[in-house]
Coordinates of C-alpha atoms in Angstrom, one line a residue:
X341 CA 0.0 0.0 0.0
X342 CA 2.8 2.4 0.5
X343 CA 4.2 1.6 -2.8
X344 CA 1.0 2.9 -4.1
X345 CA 1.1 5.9 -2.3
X346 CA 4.6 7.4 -3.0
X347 CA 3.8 6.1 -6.2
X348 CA 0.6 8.9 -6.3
X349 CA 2.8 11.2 -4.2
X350 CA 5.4 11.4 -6.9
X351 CA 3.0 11.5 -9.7
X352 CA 1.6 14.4 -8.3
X353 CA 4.2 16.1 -7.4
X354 CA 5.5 15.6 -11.1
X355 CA 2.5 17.2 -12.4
X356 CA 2.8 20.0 -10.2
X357 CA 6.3 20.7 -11.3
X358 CA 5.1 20.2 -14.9
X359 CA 2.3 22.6 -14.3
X360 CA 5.0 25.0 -12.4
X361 CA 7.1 25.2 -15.8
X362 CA 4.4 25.2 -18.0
X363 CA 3.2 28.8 -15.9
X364 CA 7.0 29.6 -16.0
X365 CA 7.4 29.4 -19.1
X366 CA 4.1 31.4 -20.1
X367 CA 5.7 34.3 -17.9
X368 CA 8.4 34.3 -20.1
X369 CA 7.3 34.1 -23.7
X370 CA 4.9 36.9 -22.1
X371 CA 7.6 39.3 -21.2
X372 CA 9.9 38.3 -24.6
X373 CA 6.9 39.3 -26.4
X374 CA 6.2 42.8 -24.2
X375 CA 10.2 43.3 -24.9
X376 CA 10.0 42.5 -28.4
X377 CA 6.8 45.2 -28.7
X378 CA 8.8 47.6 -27.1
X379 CA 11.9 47.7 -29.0
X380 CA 9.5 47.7 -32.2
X381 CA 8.1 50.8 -30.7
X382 CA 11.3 52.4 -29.7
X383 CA 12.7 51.9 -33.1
X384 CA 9.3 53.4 -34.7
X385 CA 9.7 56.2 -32.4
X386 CA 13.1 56.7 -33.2
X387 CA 12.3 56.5 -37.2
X388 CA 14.6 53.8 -37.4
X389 CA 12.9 51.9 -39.7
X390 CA 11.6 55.1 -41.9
X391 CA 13.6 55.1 -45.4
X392 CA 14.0 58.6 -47.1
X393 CA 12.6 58.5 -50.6
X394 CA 15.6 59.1 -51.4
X395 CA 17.6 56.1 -50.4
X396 CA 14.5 53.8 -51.4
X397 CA 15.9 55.4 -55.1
X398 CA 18.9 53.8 -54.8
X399 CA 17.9 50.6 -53.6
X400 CA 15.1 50.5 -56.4
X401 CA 19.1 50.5 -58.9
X402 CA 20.7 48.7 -56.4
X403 CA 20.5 45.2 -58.2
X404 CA 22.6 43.6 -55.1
X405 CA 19.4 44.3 -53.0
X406 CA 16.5 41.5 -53.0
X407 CA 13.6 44.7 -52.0
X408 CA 9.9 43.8 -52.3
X409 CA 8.0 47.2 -52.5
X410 CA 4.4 46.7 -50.5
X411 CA 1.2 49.7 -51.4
X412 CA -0.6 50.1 -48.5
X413 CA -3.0 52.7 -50.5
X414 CA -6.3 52.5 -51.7
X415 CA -7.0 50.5 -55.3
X416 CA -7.7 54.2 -57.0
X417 CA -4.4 56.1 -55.6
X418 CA -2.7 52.7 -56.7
X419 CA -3.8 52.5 -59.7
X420 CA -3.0 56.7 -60.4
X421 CA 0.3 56.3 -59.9
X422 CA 2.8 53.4 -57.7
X423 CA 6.4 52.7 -57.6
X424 CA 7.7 50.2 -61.1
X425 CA 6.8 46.4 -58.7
X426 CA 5.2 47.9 -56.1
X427 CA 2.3 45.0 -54.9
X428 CA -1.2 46.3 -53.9
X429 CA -1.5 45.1 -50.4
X430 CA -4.1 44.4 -48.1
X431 CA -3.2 44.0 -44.8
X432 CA -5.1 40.8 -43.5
X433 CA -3.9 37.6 -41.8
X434 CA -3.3 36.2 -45.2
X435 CA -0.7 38.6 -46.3
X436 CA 0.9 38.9 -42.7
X437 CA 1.6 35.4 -43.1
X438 CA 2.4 35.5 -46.5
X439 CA 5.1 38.4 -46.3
X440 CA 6.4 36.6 -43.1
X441 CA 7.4 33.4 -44.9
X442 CA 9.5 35.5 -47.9
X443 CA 12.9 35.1 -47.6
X444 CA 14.8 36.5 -44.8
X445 CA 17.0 39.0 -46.5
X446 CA 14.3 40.5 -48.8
X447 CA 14.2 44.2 -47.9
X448 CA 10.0 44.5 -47.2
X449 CA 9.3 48.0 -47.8
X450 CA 5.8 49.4 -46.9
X451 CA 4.8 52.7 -48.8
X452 CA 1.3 55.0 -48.1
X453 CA -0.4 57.8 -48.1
X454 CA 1.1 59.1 -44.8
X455 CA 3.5 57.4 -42.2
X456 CA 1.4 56.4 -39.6
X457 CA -0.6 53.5 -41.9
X458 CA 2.6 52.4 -42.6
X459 CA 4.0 52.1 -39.0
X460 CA 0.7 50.3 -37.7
X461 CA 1.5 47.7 -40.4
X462 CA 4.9 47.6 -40.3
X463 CA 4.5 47.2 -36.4
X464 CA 2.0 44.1 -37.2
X465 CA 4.3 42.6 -39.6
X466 CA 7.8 42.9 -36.8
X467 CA 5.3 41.5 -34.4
X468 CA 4.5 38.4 -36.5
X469 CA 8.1 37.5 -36.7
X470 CA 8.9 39.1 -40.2
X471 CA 12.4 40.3 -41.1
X472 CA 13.9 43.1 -43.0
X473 CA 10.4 45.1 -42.5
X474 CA 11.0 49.5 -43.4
X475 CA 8.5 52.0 -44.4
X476 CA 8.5 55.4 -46.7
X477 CA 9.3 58.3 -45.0
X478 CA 6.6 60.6 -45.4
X479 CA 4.6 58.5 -47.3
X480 CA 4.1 59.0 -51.2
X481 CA 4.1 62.4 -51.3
X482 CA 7.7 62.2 -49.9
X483 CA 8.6 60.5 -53.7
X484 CA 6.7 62.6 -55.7
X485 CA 9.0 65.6 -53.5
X486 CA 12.3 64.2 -55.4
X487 CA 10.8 65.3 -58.7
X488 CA 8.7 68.6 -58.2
X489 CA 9.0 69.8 -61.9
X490 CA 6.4 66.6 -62.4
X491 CA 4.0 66.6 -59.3
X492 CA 1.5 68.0 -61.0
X493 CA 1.3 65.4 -64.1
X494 CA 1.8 62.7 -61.7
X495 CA -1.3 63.5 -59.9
X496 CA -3.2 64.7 -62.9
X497 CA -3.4 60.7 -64.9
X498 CA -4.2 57.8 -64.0
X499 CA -0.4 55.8 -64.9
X500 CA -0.1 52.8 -62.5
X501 CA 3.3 51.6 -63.0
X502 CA 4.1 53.0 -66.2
X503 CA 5.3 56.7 -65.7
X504 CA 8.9 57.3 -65.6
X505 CA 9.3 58.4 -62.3
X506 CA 7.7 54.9 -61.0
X507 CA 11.4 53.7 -61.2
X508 CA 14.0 56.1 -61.8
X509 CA 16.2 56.0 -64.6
X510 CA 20.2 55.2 -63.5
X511 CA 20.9 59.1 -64.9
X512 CA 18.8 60.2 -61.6
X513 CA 20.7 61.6 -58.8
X514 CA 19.0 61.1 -55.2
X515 CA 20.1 63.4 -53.0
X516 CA 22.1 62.6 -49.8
X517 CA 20.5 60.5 -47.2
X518 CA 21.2 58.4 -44.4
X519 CA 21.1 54.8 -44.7
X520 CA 18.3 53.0 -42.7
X521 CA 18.6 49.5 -44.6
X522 CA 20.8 47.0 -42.9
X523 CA 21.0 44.0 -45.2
X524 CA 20.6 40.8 -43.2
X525 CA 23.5 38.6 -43.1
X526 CA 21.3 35.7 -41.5
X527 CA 22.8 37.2 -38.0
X528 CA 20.2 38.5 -35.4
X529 CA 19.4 42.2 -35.6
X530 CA 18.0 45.6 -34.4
X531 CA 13.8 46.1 -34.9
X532 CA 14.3 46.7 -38.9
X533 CA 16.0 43.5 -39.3
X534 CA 14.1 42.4 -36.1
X535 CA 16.2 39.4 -35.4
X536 CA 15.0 39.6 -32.1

């Protein structure tokens, strides 16, 4: 009979200390997840992860760089004018997963109307566990500010992809910027790269 009762005894006590890790270890993927949302916002707040029109010029002739450009807009400011391979997105658990799963050093670039659409969904997209995510600085109006001379024309047709200025021409000089992009070497990294 006593063989049957340390039996229980250690049993139970084996389910408590299961049940003791098991609440352990919620703690903890709750705070790496509270840490993880607050370096995202820090590096938000800090426009760390906000890409001058400008540089996102020279990426777009930087053939080194795997970028995948991401229109947060609506269908009929899309379809007036977007950036040459710039993907109408919608924003749903679909896509989330979907731009997730691309490959880890594909620089995911976000681009709308102003920056704080962007930074919602670039937030939602770190969060998820997606790499290499940035956004336009200043949203679209910030590109159509490198060439003033056409603003008008741009926002008088309806061109999609097809104007000139959707991809600009290797005779284009960007003017000076900082660099935001850190290409991922496969090492862990700050909230852009979010490696962590």
């Amino acid at each position: 009979m006593r063989s049957v009762t340390r039996k229980h005894g250690a049993a139970a006590l084996a389910l408590m200390l299961a049940f003791g890790l098991l609440l352990a270890w919620d703690g903890m993927a709750d705070r790496r997840a509270r840490s993880r949302q607050g370096k995202i916002d820090a590096a938000i707040a800090k426009r760390e992860l906000h890409v001058s029109a400008a540089e996102l010029a020279s990426l777009m002739r930087d053939r080194q760089v795997a970028l995948a450009l991401f229109d947060l807009r609506e269908e009929s400011a899309y379809n007036r004018f977007h950036l040459l391979d710039a993907e109408r997105l919608v924003l749903d658990a679909a896509a989330v997963e979907r731009l997730r799963t691309l490959p880890e050093q594909s620089v995911k670039l976000l681009i709308a109307d102003d920056e704080r659409a962007a930074e919602r969904a670039s937030r939602t997209l770190l969060l998820a566990g997606t790499k290499q995510v940035y956004l336009l600085a200043g949203g679209i109006g910030s590109w159509y500010g490198l060439f003033p001379e056409h603003r008008k024309r741009l926002l008088a047709g309806a061109f999609g992809g097809r104007h000139p200025l959707s991809e600009p021409g290797d005779d284009f000089k960007a003017p000076a910027s900082t660099r935001k992009v850190q290409l991922s070497t496969g090492r862990k990294s700050g909230p852009g790269g979010c490696g962590g």
